[in-house]
Amino acid sequence: GAGVSQTPSNKVTEKGKYVELRCDPISGHTALYWYRQSLGQGPEFLIYFQGTGAADDSGLPNDRFFAVRPEGSVSTLKIQRTERGDSAVYLCATRAAMNTEAFFGQGTRLTVV
Amino acid sequence: DAKTTQPPSMDCAEGRAANLPCNHSTISGNEYVYWYRQIHSQGPQYIIHGLKNNETNEMASLIITEDRKSSTLILPHATLRDTAVYYCIVSPRNAGNMLTFGGGTRLMVKP
């Protein structure tokens, strides 16, 4: 498939553990965004990559959250010392260029117990 | 903060046109209006976007008022599969072009 792929689709982890969420973008899409969506709310921006660099990480809620995109393609969102409040759907979106449509993945549903 | 205001919910009869309004009174000259929708348990899906002219594609039409302070998304013949949350977003065309989602409108298409 040619869409944005996110793995795993579901992740259950214990409070305090470390998790990694992966996003495989559409080939050639240089812009990549991470969002978080809580139940009943719209997606909330976390971080934006242009190529390999994080161009805007102003949405990351605290220093437990970190994201990388070392080769300008696959991105990993990393959450340390998870808390129950981190439970949400984490969405990845990519774009070929500015002012074009963004394609979203199906998301990773993270549950911290 | 989201820069748009939308009604939280709307109903539409199957086969009829669905007209979803959006207010964006503080929109600036370099900001586009985007519409996305999210069907239950899926990621948001792009519908259409525009700057100041009306736009139409195979999914919908976007009508933007002349002062650009509001817009309407029109689904010409709504089907049950159009039941979703519809998000109206204004986004600057500078670097980043971030999409800031508000609460959206939950459209229920009824038979």
XYZ file of C-alpha atoms in Angstrom:
224
model
C 0.000 0.000 0.000
C 1.079 3.536 -0.663
C -0.393 5.136 2.436
C 1.108 6.254 5.738
C 1.757 3.199 7.881
C 1.847 3.275 11.659
C 2.946 0.436 13.891
C 1.861 -1.022 16.171
C -1.831 -0.372 15.711
C -2.396 -0.983 19.408
C 0.007 -0.844 22.326
C -0.746 -1.580 25.965
C 1.996 -0.737 28.418
C 2.420 -0.415 32.135
C 2.815 2.932 33.828
C 6.465 3.929 33.961
C 7.548 1.936 30.914
C 9.159 3.251 27.735
C 7.394 2.981 24.363
C 8.258 3.648 20.742
C 5.698 4.333 18.045
C 6.697 4.094 14.409
C 5.542 5.990 11.325
C 6.407 4.976 7.760
C 5.593 7.911 5.476
C 4.514 7.902 1.876
C 7.663 7.649 -0.206
C 9.068 11.047 -1.077
C 7.023 12.995 1.466
C 9.447 15.339 3.199
C 7.081 16.844 5.771
C 6.010 14.616 8.656
C 3.752 15.482 11.611
C 2.842 13.724 14.829
C -0.505 14.361 16.518
C -2.186 12.987 19.621
C -5.937 12.489 19.876
C -7.826 11.900 23.103
C -11.313 10.475 23.109
C -13.911 12.931 21.827
C -11.375 15.584 20.881
C -9.693 16.726 17.699
C -6.081 15.792 16.996
C -3.505 17.859 18.890
C -0.221 18.806 17.198
C 2.968 17.438 18.754
C 5.915 17.854 16.378
C 6.747 18.574 12.745
C 9.730 17.354 10.722
C 10.970 18.799 7.467
C 13.421 16.207 6.232
C 15.542 14.960 9.107
C 15.180 17.935 11.390
C 12.440 18.776 13.842
C 11.290 22.124 12.524
C 8.711 22.658 15.259
C 8.435 20.638 18.473
C 6.319 23.156 20.335
C 3.473 20.686 20.805
C 5.428 18.106 22.779
C 3.840 18.200 26.244
C 7.022 17.637 28.256
C 10.519 16.180 28.096
C 9.265 12.602 28.365
C 8.266 12.893 24.717
C 10.843 12.803 21.951
C 10.760 12.064 18.233
C 13.393 11.319 15.627
C 13.591 10.983 11.878
C 17.243 10.139 11.267
C 17.151 9.523 7.520
C 14.286 11.796 6.597
C 11.863 8.950 6.096
C 10.691 6.731 8.969
C 9.974 8.542 12.214
C 9.773 7.206 15.755
C 7.905 8.867 18.600
C 9.401 7.900 21.940
C 7.696 8.257 25.295
C 9.630 7.694 28.501
C 8.164 6.876 31.929
C 4.673 6.587 30.516
C 1.749 7.893 32.546
C -1.934 6.956 32.374
C -2.631 10.414 30.935
C -0.537 9.514 27.887
C -3.245 7.097 26.793
C -4.513 8.316 23.411
C -4.378 7.644 19.688
C -1.115 8.872 18.201
C -1.467 9.922 14.566
C 1.196 10.500 11.961
C 0.653 12.581 8.818
C 2.891 13.319 5.855
C 2.901 15.800 3.006
C 4.722 16.013 -0.295
C 4.923 19.789 -0.136
C 3.478 22.737 1.732
C -0.100 23.710 1.022
C -0.992 20.290 -0.312
C -3.090 17.649 1.351
C -1.735 15.840 4.363
C -2.178 12.068 4.468
C -2.812 10.524 7.863
C -2.074 7.039 9.074
C -4.606 4.972 10.993
C -2.899 5.791 14.249
C -1.469 3.852 17.183
C -3.812 3.444 20.134
C -1.665 3.643 23.258
C -3.124 2.466 26.557
C -1.122 2.962 29.729
C -2.367 0.793 32.595
C -5.976 27.541 19.809
C -8.150 26.577 16.881
C -9.084 29.623 14.849
C -12.406 28.265 13.653
C -15.899 27.862 15.057
C -18.163 25.042 13.947
C -21.490 23.705 15.228
C -20.825 20.596 17.311
C -23.319 18.440 15.441
C -25.638 18.340 12.444
C -28.050 15.872 10.874
C -28.686 15.366 7.183
C -31.061 13.109 5.277
C -29.479 10.596 2.946
C -29.409 11.858 -0.630
C -29.749 15.489 0.374
C -27.016 18.106 0.348
C -25.108 18.568 3.587
C -23.989 22.149 4.195
C -21.425 22.465 6.965
C -20.649 26.013 8.106
C -17.415 27.330 9.566
C -16.535 30.737 10.974
C -12.942 31.931 10.774
C -13.295 35.637 11.394
C -9.632 36.156 12.340
C -8.223 34.504 9.224
C -5.234 36.313 7.752
C -4.297 36.807 4.144
C -1.739 34.010 4.046
C -3.961 31.331 5.551
C -5.726 28.589 3.658
C -9.024 27.001 4.669
C -8.789 23.206 4.839
C -11.487 20.625 5.459
C -10.778 17.150 6.762
C -13.103 14.489 8.047
C -12.618 11.611 10.419
C -14.693 8.493 10.250
C -14.842 6.492 13.462
C -11.556 4.756 14.333
C -9.739 6.069 11.265
C -7.204 8.819 10.697
C -8.406 12.157 9.324
C -9.025 12.265 5.575
C -8.429 15.309 3.402
C -11.487 16.687 1.621
C -10.669 20.019 0.044
C -8.887 23.321 0.611
C -8.927 26.843 -0.744
C -7.525 30.314 -0.302
C -10.182 32.717 -1.558
C -11.859 31.208 -4.592
C -14.566 28.587 -4.384
C -13.276 25.087 -5.006
C -14.868 21.846 -6.153
C -13.563 18.312 -6.395
C -15.055 14.843 -6.607
C -15.874 14.812 -2.906
C -17.241 18.262 -2.136
C -17.483 21.965 -2.842
C -15.985 24.710 -0.729
C -17.640 28.099 -0.709
C -15.591 30.916 0.873
C -17.225 34.283 1.509
C -15.726 37.305 -0.162
C -14.376 38.660 3.134
C -12.986 35.149 3.879
C -14.430 35.215 7.379
C -16.535 32.129 6.868
C -16.893 29.142 4.586
C -19.268 26.295 3.864
C -18.432 22.749 2.907
C -21.075 21.190 0.692
C -21.519 17.462 0.226
C -23.968 17.471 -2.693
C -25.615 14.085 -2.119
C -24.851 12.803 1.353
C -24.665 9.052 1.888
C -24.586 7.040 5.102
C -20.826 6.661 4.625
C -20.429 10.422 4.962
C -21.262 10.155 8.663
C -18.115 11.502 10.323
C -16.599 14.402 12.241
C -15.781 17.253 9.858
C -12.955 19.618 10.743
C -12.540 23.107 9.320
C -8.957 24.339 9.727
C -7.130 27.508 8.813
C -3.457 27.008 8.162
C -0.733 29.448 7.165
C 1.149 28.790 3.970
C 4.483 29.476 5.589
C 6.960 26.832 6.658
C 5.248 24.113 8.625
C 1.736 24.682 7.347
C 0.486 23.117 10.579
C -3.067 21.904 10.842
C -4.649 22.957 14.146
C -7.800 20.948 14.759
C -10.752 22.186 16.771
C -13.715 20.135 17.891
C -15.263 19.768 14.450
C -18.872 19.069 13.468
C -20.256 15.602 13.958
C -22.397 14.990 10.864
C -24.962 12.237 11.118
C -26.484 11.156 7.804
C -29.796 9.446 8.381
C -31.742 7.150 6.052
